[in-house]
Coordinates of C-alpha atoms and ligand atoms in Angstrom, one line a residue:
M27 CA 0.0 0.0 0.0
G28 CA 1.3 3.6 -0.8
E29 CA 1.4 6.5 1.5
V30 CA -1.8 7.4 3.5
Y31 CA -2.6 10.9 4.9
G32 CA -5.4 11.4 7.3
G33 CA -7.0 8.1 6.2
I34 CA -6.8 9.0 2.5
D35 CA -4.5 7.2 0.1
A36 CA -1.9 9.3 -1.8
A37 CA -3.3 8.3 -5.2
T38 CA -6.7 9.8 -4.4
I39 CA -5.1 12.9 -3.1
D40 CA -2.9 13.3 -6.2
A41 CA -5.9 12.8 -8.4
M42 CA -7.8 15.5 -6.6
M43 CA -4.8 17.8 -6.7
A44 CA -4.3 17.4 -10.4
A45 CA -8.0 18.0 -11.2
E46 CA -8.2 21.0 -9.0
Q47 CA -5.0 22.5 -10.4
A48 CA -6.3 22.1 -13.9
H49 CA -9.6 23.8 -12.9
Y50 CA -7.7 26.6 -11.2
G51 CA -5.5 27.2 -14.3
A52 CA -8.5 27.2 -16.6
T53 CA -10.5 29.6 -14.5
H54 CA -7.7 32.2 -13.8
P55 CA -6.7 33.4 -17.2
D56 CA -5.8 36.9 -16.0
A57 CA -3.7 35.7 -13.1
A58 CA -2.0 33.2 -15.4
A59 CA -1.2 35.8 -18.0
R60 CA 0.1 38.3 -15.5
A61 CA 1.5 36.3 -12.6
G62 CA 1.7 32.7 -14.0
A63 CA 5.5 33.1 -14.4
G64 CA 5.8 35.2 -11.3
L65 CA 5.4 38.9 -10.6
P66 CA 8.2 40.7 -12.4
G67 CA 11.0 42.2 -10.3
F68 CA 10.4 40.0 -7.3
Y69 CA 12.6 37.2 -6.0
Q70 CA 10.7 34.0 -6.6
G71 CA 8.0 36.1 -8.3
V72 CA 6.3 37.4 -5.1
P73 CA 6.9 40.4 -2.9
M74 CA 7.1 38.1 0.2
H75 CA 8.2 34.5 -0.2
W76 CA 5.4 33.2 2.0
M77 CA 3.0 34.1 -0.9
R78 CA 4.4 31.0 -2.6
D79 CA 3.2 28.7 0.3
W80 CA -0.5 28.7 -0.9
P81 CA -1.6 25.6 -2.7
M82 CA -2.4 27.3 -6.0
P83 CA 0.0 26.6 -8.9
F84 CA 0.4 30.4 -9.2
P85 CA -1.1 33.2 -7.1
F86 CA -4.2 35.0 -8.0
I87 CA -4.2 38.8 -7.9
V88 CA -6.5 40.5 -5.4
A89 CA -8.6 43.3 -6.9
Q90 CA -10.3 44.2 -3.7
A91 CA -11.4 42.9 -0.3
T92 CA -14.2 44.2 1.9
G93 CA -15.8 42.7 5.0
A94 CA -15.4 38.9 4.6
S95 CA -15.2 38.8 0.8
L96 CA -12.3 39.0 -1.5
T97 CA -12.5 39.6 -5.3
D98 CA -9.7 38.6 -7.7
T99 CA -8.8 40.1 -11.0
D100 CA -10.5 37.1 -12.8
G101 CA -13.8 38.2 -11.2
H102 CA -14.0 35.4 -8.6
V103 CA -15.6 36.5 -5.3
L104 CA -14.3 34.4 -2.5
A105 CA -15.7 34.0 1.0
D106 CA -12.6 34.8 3.0
F107 CA -12.0 32.7 6.1
C108 CA -8.2 33.3 6.0
L109 CA -8.5 37.0 6.7
G110 CA -4.9 37.7 6.2
D111 CA -4.0 35.0 8.7
T112 CA -5.6 37.1 11.4
G113 CA -4.3 40.5 10.3
S114 CA -7.9 41.2 9.1
M115 CA -9.6 39.2 11.8
F116 CA -12.2 42.0 12.1
G117 CA -12.9 42.1 8.4
H118 CA -11.3 43.9 5.5
S119 CA -11.3 47.6 5.8
P120 CA -13.8 47.9 8.6
E121 CA -15.8 51.1 8.2
P122 CA -14.5 52.9 11.4
V123 CA -10.9 52.1 10.3
R124 CA -11.6 53.4 6.8
E125 CA -12.9 56.6 8.3
A126 CA -9.9 57.0 10.6
L127 CA -7.5 56.4 7.7
T128 CA -9.3 59.0 5.6
A129 CA -9.4 61.6 8.4
Q130 CA -5.7 61.1 9.2
A131 CA -4.6 61.1 5.5
G132 CA -4.1 64.9 5.4
R133 CA -2.8 65.4 9.0
G134 CA 0.6 63.7 8.7
L135 CA 1.3 60.0 9.1
T136 CA 4.4 59.7 11.3
Y137 CA 6.1 62.2 13.5
M138 CA 7.6 60.3 16.4
L139 CA 5.4 62.3 18.8
P140 CA 2.1 61.5 20.4
S141 CA -1.2 62.5 18.7
D142 CA -4.6 63.0 20.2
D143 CA -5.4 59.4 19.5
A144 CA -2.5 58.2 21.6
L145 CA -4.1 60.0 24.5
A146 CA -7.2 57.9 24.1
V147 CA -5.5 54.6 23.3
G148 CA -3.6 54.2 26.6
G149 CA -6.8 54.2 28.6
L150 CA -8.5 51.9 26.1
L151 CA -5.8 49.3 26.5
T152 CA -5.7 49.6 30.3
R153 CA -9.4 49.1 30.7
R154 CA -9.7 46.3 28.1
F155 CA -6.7 44.2 29.0
R156 CA -6.4 45.1 32.7
L157 CA -2.7 45.9 32.7
P158 CA -1.4 49.4 33.6
H159 CA 1.6 50.0 31.3
W160 CA 1.6 49.8 27.5
Q161 CA 4.0 50.3 24.6
V162 CA 3.2 50.2 20.9
A163 CA 5.2 48.4 18.2
T164 CA 4.7 47.6 14.6
T165 CA 4.5 43.8 14.5
A166 CA 3.8 41.1 17.0
T167 CA 7.3 39.9 16.4
D168 CA 8.7 43.2 17.5
A169 CA 6.4 43.3 20.6
N170 CA 7.5 39.8 21.6
R171 CA 11.2 40.7 21.2
F172 CA 10.8 43.9 23.3
A173 CA 8.8 42.2 26.0
L174 CA 11.4 39.3 26.3
R175 CA 14.2 41.9 26.5
V176 CA 12.3 43.6 29.4
A177 CA 11.8 40.2 31.1
R178 CA 15.6 39.5 30.9
A179 CA 16.4 43.1 32.1
V180 CA 14.2 43.0 35.1
T181 CA 15.0 39.5 36.3
G182 CA 18.7 39.6 35.5
R183 CA 18.3 36.1 33.9
R184 CA 19.3 35.3 30.4
R185 CA 17.2 32.2 29.6
I186 CA 13.6 31.9 28.3
L187 CA 11.3 28.9 28.0
V188 CA 9.0 28.1 25.1
F189 CA 6.6 25.3 24.5
N190 CA 7.3 22.8 21.7
G191 CA 5.4 23.8 18.5
C192 CA 5.2 27.5 19.4
Y193 CA 5.4 30.4 17.0
H194 CA 5.8 34.0 18.2
G195 CA 6.9 35.6 15.0
T196 CA 10.5 35.7 13.8
V197 CA 11.9 36.1 17.3
D198 CA 15.2 34.2 17.1
E199 CA 15.3 32.9 20.6
T200 CA 11.9 31.2 20.3
F201 CA 13.0 29.1 17.3
V202 CA 13.7 26.0 19.3
R203 CA 12.0 22.6 18.8
L204 CA 12.0 19.2 20.6
I205 CA 12.8 16.5 18.1
D206 CA 12.6 13.0 19.5
G207 CA 12.7 14.7 22.9
V208 CA 15.9 16.6 22.2
P209 CA 16.0 20.5 22.0
V210 CA 17.4 21.7 18.6
N211 CA 17.3 24.9 16.5
R212 CA 14.0 24.8 14.5
P213 CA 14.7 23.0 11.2
G214 CA 14.6 25.3 8.1
L215 CA 16.1 28.4 9.7
L216 CA 18.3 30.4 7.3
G217 CA 21.5 32.0 8.4
Q218 CA 21.3 31.0 12.0
F219 CA 24.7 29.9 13.3
T220 CA 23.9 30.3 17.0
D221 CA 22.9 27.4 19.1
L222 CA 19.6 28.8 20.3
T223 CA 19.2 25.9 22.8
A224 CA 21.9 27.4 24.9
D225 CA 19.5 30.0 26.3
T226 CA 16.1 28.7 25.3
R227 CA 14.5 25.8 27.1
V228 CA 11.7 23.9 25.5
V229 CA 9.1 21.5 27.0
E230 CA 5.9 20.1 25.8
F231 CA 2.6 22.1 26.3
N232 CA 0.4 20.6 29.0
D233 CA 3.4 18.9 30.7
I234 CA 3.6 20.5 34.1
P235 CA 6.2 18.2 35.6
A236 CA 8.6 19.0 32.7
L237 CA 7.9 22.7 33.2
E238 CA 8.6 22.5 36.9
A239 CA 11.9 20.7 36.2
A240 CA 12.9 23.3 33.6
L241 CA 12.2 26.3 35.9
A242 CA 13.5 24.7 39.2
D243 CA 17.0 26.2 39.0
E244 CA 15.4 29.7 38.8
Q245 CA 17.5 30.7 35.8
V246 CA 14.6 31.3 33.4
A247 CA 13.6 35.0 32.9
C248 CA 10.3 34.3 31.2
V249 CA 7.9 31.7 29.9
I250 CA 6.4 32.9 26.6
T251 CA 3.3 31.1 25.4
E252 CA 0.0 31.4 23.6
P253 CA -2.8 30.4 25.8
V254 CA -3.8 27.8 23.2
L255 CA -1.1 26.6 20.7
T256 CA -2.5 27.9 17.4
N257 CA 0.6 27.7 15.2
C258 CA 0.7 24.0 14.9
C259 CA -2.4 21.9 14.6
M260 CA -4.4 23.6 17.4
V261 CA -3.7 22.3 21.0
L262 CA -6.0 23.3 23.8
P263 CA -4.8 23.6 27.4
D264 CA -5.7 20.8 29.7
P265 CA -8.1 21.8 32.6
G266 CA -5.9 23.4 35.2
F267 CA -2.9 23.9 32.9
H268 CA -2.9 27.7 33.1
A269 CA -3.4 27.7 36.9
A270 CA -0.4 25.4 37.3
L271 CA 1.7 27.4 34.8
R272 CA 1.0 30.6 36.7
A273 CA 1.7 28.9 40.1
V274 CA 5.1 27.5 39.0
T275 CA 6.2 30.7 37.3
R276 CA 5.4 32.7 40.4
R277 CA 7.1 30.2 42.7
T278 CA 10.3 30.3 40.7
G279 CA 10.4 34.1 40.1
T280 CA 9.8 33.5 36.3
L281 CA 7.8 36.1 34.4
L282 CA 4.9 34.9 32.2
L283 CA 4.4 36.4 28.8
I284 CA 1.0 35.6 27.2
D285 CA 1.0 36.2 23.4
E286 CA -2.6 36.8 22.4
T287 CA -2.0 37.6 18.7
H288 CA -4.2 34.7 17.6
T289 CA -6.3 33.9 20.6
I290 CA -7.8 37.4 20.6
S291 CA -10.4 35.4 18.7
T292 CA -11.7 34.3 22.1
G293 CA -13.3 37.6 23.1
P294 CA -12.8 41.3 23.6
G295 CA -10.1 40.8 26.3
G296 CA -8.6 37.8 24.6
Y297 CA -8.3 34.4 26.1
S298 CA -6.7 36.0 29.2
G299 CA -9.8 38.2 29.8
A300 CA -12.2 35.3 29.2
H301 CA -10.3 32.8 31.4
G302 CA -8.9 35.1 34.1
L303 CA -5.2 34.6 33.2
E304 CA -2.8 36.9 35.0
P305 CA 0.2 37.5 32.8
D306 CA 3.1 39.7 33.8
L307 CA 3.6 40.7 30.1
F308 CA 1.0 40.6 27.4
V309 CA 1.4 40.8 23.6
L310 CA -1.1 41.4 20.8
G311 CA -0.4 42.2 17.2
K312 CA -1.9 41.6 13.8
P313 CA -5.6 42.9 13.9
V314 CA -5.2 45.4 16.7
A315 CA -5.3 48.4 14.3
G316 CA -7.8 46.8 11.9
G317 CA -5.2 45.6 9.4
V318 CA -2.8 48.5 9.6
P319 CA 0.6 47.2 10.9
A320 CA 0.6 47.6 14.7
S321 CA 1.1 45.7 17.9
I322 CA 0.9 46.3 21.6
W323 CA 2.7 45.0 24.6
G324 CA 1.7 45.6 28.2
F325 CA 3.0 44.8 31.7
T326 CA 2.2 45.0 35.4
D327 CA 3.1 47.7 38.0
D328 CA 5.7 45.3 39.4
V329 CA 7.4 44.9 36.0
A330 CA 7.3 48.6 35.5
R331 CA 8.9 49.3 38.9
R332 CA 11.7 46.8 38.2
L333 CA 12.1 48.2 34.7
D334 CA 12.7 51.6 36.1
A335 CA 15.3 50.2 38.5
A336 CA 17.0 48.3 35.6
R337 CA 17.1 51.4 33.4
A338 CA 18.5 53.5 36.3
A339 CA 21.3 50.9 36.7
T340 CA 22.1 50.8 33.0
P341 CA 24.5 53.3 31.3
A342 CA 22.7 55.7 28.9
G343 CA 22.4 54.4 25.3
H344 CA 20.2 52.4 23.0
S345 CA 17.8 50.2 24.8
G346 CA 17.6 47.7 21.9
M347 CA 13.9 48.3 21.7
G348 CA 11.7 50.3 19.3
T349 CA 11.6 50.9 15.6
T350 CA 11.2 54.3 13.9
L351 CA 7.6 54.0 12.7
S352 CA 6.3 52.4 15.9
A353 CA 3.2 54.2 17.3
N354 CA 3.0 56.5 14.4
A355 CA -0.1 58.7 14.0
L356 CA -1.7 56.5 11.3
T357 CA -1.3 53.4 13.5
M358 CA -2.7 55.2 16.6
T359 CA -5.8 56.5 14.9
C360 CA -6.6 53.1 13.4
M361 CA -5.9 51.4 16.7
R362 CA -8.3 53.8 18.4
A363 CA -11.0 53.2 15.9
T364 CA -10.5 49.4 16.2
L365 CA -10.6 49.3 20.0
E366 CA -13.5 51.7 20.3
R367 CA -15.7 50.7 17.4
V368 CA -14.6 47.4 15.8
M369 CA -13.6 45.0 18.6
T370 CA -16.9 45.3 20.3
V371 CA -18.9 42.9 22.5
E372 CA -21.6 42.8 19.7
A373 CA -19.0 41.9 17.1
Y374 CA -17.7 39.1 19.2
A375 CA -21.2 37.8 19.8
H376 CA -21.7 37.5 16.1
M377 CA -18.3 35.8 15.5
E378 CA -18.9 33.4 18.3
L379 CA -22.3 32.4 17.0
L380 CA -21.2 31.7 13.4
A381 CA -17.9 30.0 14.5
A382 CA -20.1 27.6 16.5
R383 CA -22.2 27.0 13.4
L384 CA -19.0 26.3 11.4
Y385 CA -17.6 24.0 14.1
A386 CA -20.8 22.0 14.1
G387 CA -21.2 21.8 10.4
L388 CA -17.6 20.6 9.8
S389 CA -17.9 18.1 12.7
D390 CA -21.0 16.7 11.2
V391 CA -19.4 16.2 7.8
I392 CA -16.4 14.4 9.3
A393 CA -18.7 12.2 11.3
A394 CA -20.9 11.4 8.3
H395 CA -17.9 10.1 6.4
G396 CA -16.4 8.3 9.4
L397 CA -13.1 10.1 8.8
P398 CA -10.4 10.0 11.6
W399 CA -10.3 13.8 11.8
H400 CA -11.5 16.4 14.3
V401 CA -12.4 20.0 14.6
V402 CA -11.2 22.4 17.3
R403 CA -12.1 26.0 18.1
V404 CA -11.0 28.9 20.2
G405 CA -13.8 31.6 19.8
A406 CA -13.9 32.8 16.3
R407 CA -11.0 30.6 15.2
V408 CA -11.9 27.2 13.9
E409 CA -9.6 24.5 12.6
F410 CA -10.1 21.0 11.1
I411 CA -7.3 18.6 11.7
C412 CA -6.9 15.5 9.5
A413 CA -6.0 13.3 12.5
P414 CA -7.8 12.1 15.6
G415 CA -8.0 14.4 18.5
P416 CA -7.7 16.1 20.9
L417 CA -4.0 16.9 20.5
R418 CA -2.1 17.6 23.7
N419 CA 1.2 18.9 22.7
G420 CA 3.5 20.1 19.9
T421 CA 4.9 16.7 19.0
Q422 CA 1.4 15.3 18.5
A423 CA 0.4 18.4 16.6
E424 CA 3.4 18.0 14.2
A425 CA 2.5 14.4 13.6
A426 CA -1.1 15.3 12.9
H427 CA -0.1 17.4 9.8
A428 CA -1.2 15.7 6.6
G429 CA 0.6 18.1 4.1
P430 CA -0.4 16.8 0.7
L431 CA -4.0 16.1 1.8
E432 CA -4.3 19.6 3.3
Q433 CA -3.0 21.2 0.2
A434 CA -5.5 19.4 -2.0
I435 CA -8.4 20.3 0.3
H436 CA -7.3 24.0 0.4
L437 CA -7.2 24.2 -3.4
A438 CA -10.5 22.3 -3.8
L439 CA -12.2 24.7 -1.4
L440 CA -10.8 27.7 -3.2
N441 CA -12.2 26.4 -6.5
R442 CA -15.5 26.2 -4.7
G443 CA -15.4 29.8 -3.6
V444 CA -13.8 29.6 -0.2
L445 CA -10.4 30.8 1.0
I446 CA -8.8 29.3 4.2
A447 CA -5.4 29.9 5.8
P448 CA -2.5 28.3 3.9
F449 CA -0.2 27.1 6.6
H450 CA -2.8 25.1 8.5
N451 CA -6.5 24.3 8.2
M452 CA -7.5 27.5 10.0
M453 CA -10.7 29.4 9.4
L454 CA -11.6 32.7 11.0
V455 CA -15.1 34.2 11.3
C456 CA -15.2 38.0 11.3
P457 CA -17.9 40.5 12.2
A458 CA -18.9 40.7 8.5
T459 CA -19.0 37.0 7.9
T460 CA -22.5 35.8 7.0
A461 CA -24.4 32.6 7.8
A462 CA -24.6 32.0 4.1
Q463 CA -20.8 32.1 3.8
V464 CA -20.4 29.6 6.6
D465 CA -22.9 27.4 4.9
T466 CA -21.0 27.7 1.6
L467 CA -17.8 26.6 3.4
V468 CA -19.5 23.6 5.0
A469 CA -21.1 22.6 1.7
A470 CA -17.8 22.9 -0.1
F471 CA -16.0 20.9 2.6
A472 CA -18.8 18.2 2.4
D473 CA -18.3 18.0 -1.4
V474 CA -14.5 17.7 -1.1
T475 CA -14.6 15.1 1.7
R476 CA -17.2 13.1 -0.2
I477 CA -14.8 12.9 -3.1
L478 CA -11.9 12.0 -0.9
A479 CA -13.8 9.4 1.1
Q480 CA -14.9 7.6 -2.1
G481 CA -11.3 6.7 -2.7
K482 CA -10.5 6.4 1.0
V483 CA -8.4 3.5 2.4
T484 CA -8.5 2.0 5.9
V485 CA -9.7 4.6 8.3
G486 CA -7.5 5.1 11.4
T487 CA -4.2 4.4 9.6
V488 CA -2.8 7.8 10.4
Ligands
PLP7 C1 1.0 33.9 18.3 C2 1.8 34.8 17.3 N1 2.6 35.7 17.8 C3 3.3 36.5 17.0 C4 3.2 36.3 15.6 C5 4.0 37.2 14.7 O1 3.2 38.2 14.1 P1 3.9 39.1 12.9 O2 4.3 38.2 11.8 O3 2.8 40.0 12.6 O4 5.1 39.7 13.6 C6 2.4 35.4 15.1 C7 2.3 35.2 13.6 O5 1.6 34.3 13.1 C8 1.7 34.6 16.0 O6 0.9 33.6 15.5

């Protein structure tokens, strides 16, 4: 027997992929003519190499996107459940953000000084996320880097701890993996000659004894984690995991950084707000300014006091934090509009309702075909995983990936009018998503799985 992915044999997957690629090519003549051989002038034919990681044989060109819909230059209107992999989690060009952009357009975009909007944003962040001190950066990567630097500065410790399978942006010190139980630099890193495992410890998510052992010598400045692992196949925390994580970090004088960049899907205050987590440091990027590049990082009074002391004890010079365009006027006005008028309780109620509908629809389809797959959800963020669940850690999540199968499904969904995230099987519901779009996605998924299941080999062979 040949290879099997998620209970589906490779021959069936290959046949689906070939048919879908042919269909895509035939239905995208404009994209084929203009981008088929790559966009001129760009390395690898795209302005960012990740744009090659989609399952299409060549990228389509976006004409416009509004709300939860995206139109390409061949005239296809897609229901967008990728939403820029969370950058547009509140929909494309939300009206309040559009208004803010327009109003700011003639008032200057960046001046390295606070604007009126900055006066408002500090209070909005403090009230929403219940931390007293905030800074603004441009990407979640930056925010995590700066927050980790602060953690090291205030604890005087050089090491950090990550959970296996994590992703916190291109933060070098978090690129560590456990492979066969051994910490190594994450495979695939380019130009990285430092052994990152020297200062980064890595244990499995949901493994409290391993965490206790790794923090016991009190040499770790900070644990950085998402509340739910979303950057591998999604892993939910065991009941009691977060309480135990908080207890052991406090006991060992280790700071806790919660990165809510994806789990802001949970509710207006993120997963931390919904579940009463008490991080020392908090990071949120991607959608916080409605799609305009921005991130925020916040911390407690205790961290602020210790930071003051660390700064006082350090010779004057560059802190190693900040980038020139951080907190520019354009960012601040869009962030204010997003916090005040987009990330509302009503918006989340809508997202929650439709995400639950999506979760139920996909689960029913999987059950109807008896496939060894499952669906997982954190608020507005839904993922189908082509392996049995629930998954408990990064090693299991890595093993659950069914690359060729996932690629074929993604392209087949696209050809049926639905876009989902390219790196994993993630779907986001935004305030503009309609019930009809959710039903279109479920119907497309049903059609694709029906075709796959017809050629399916022994279930449970993953
Ligand atoms: C949890 C988390 N943190 C940080 C980042 C980095 O965000 P950015 O690429 O915008 O810097 C990501 C990106 O996917 C993420 O998922």
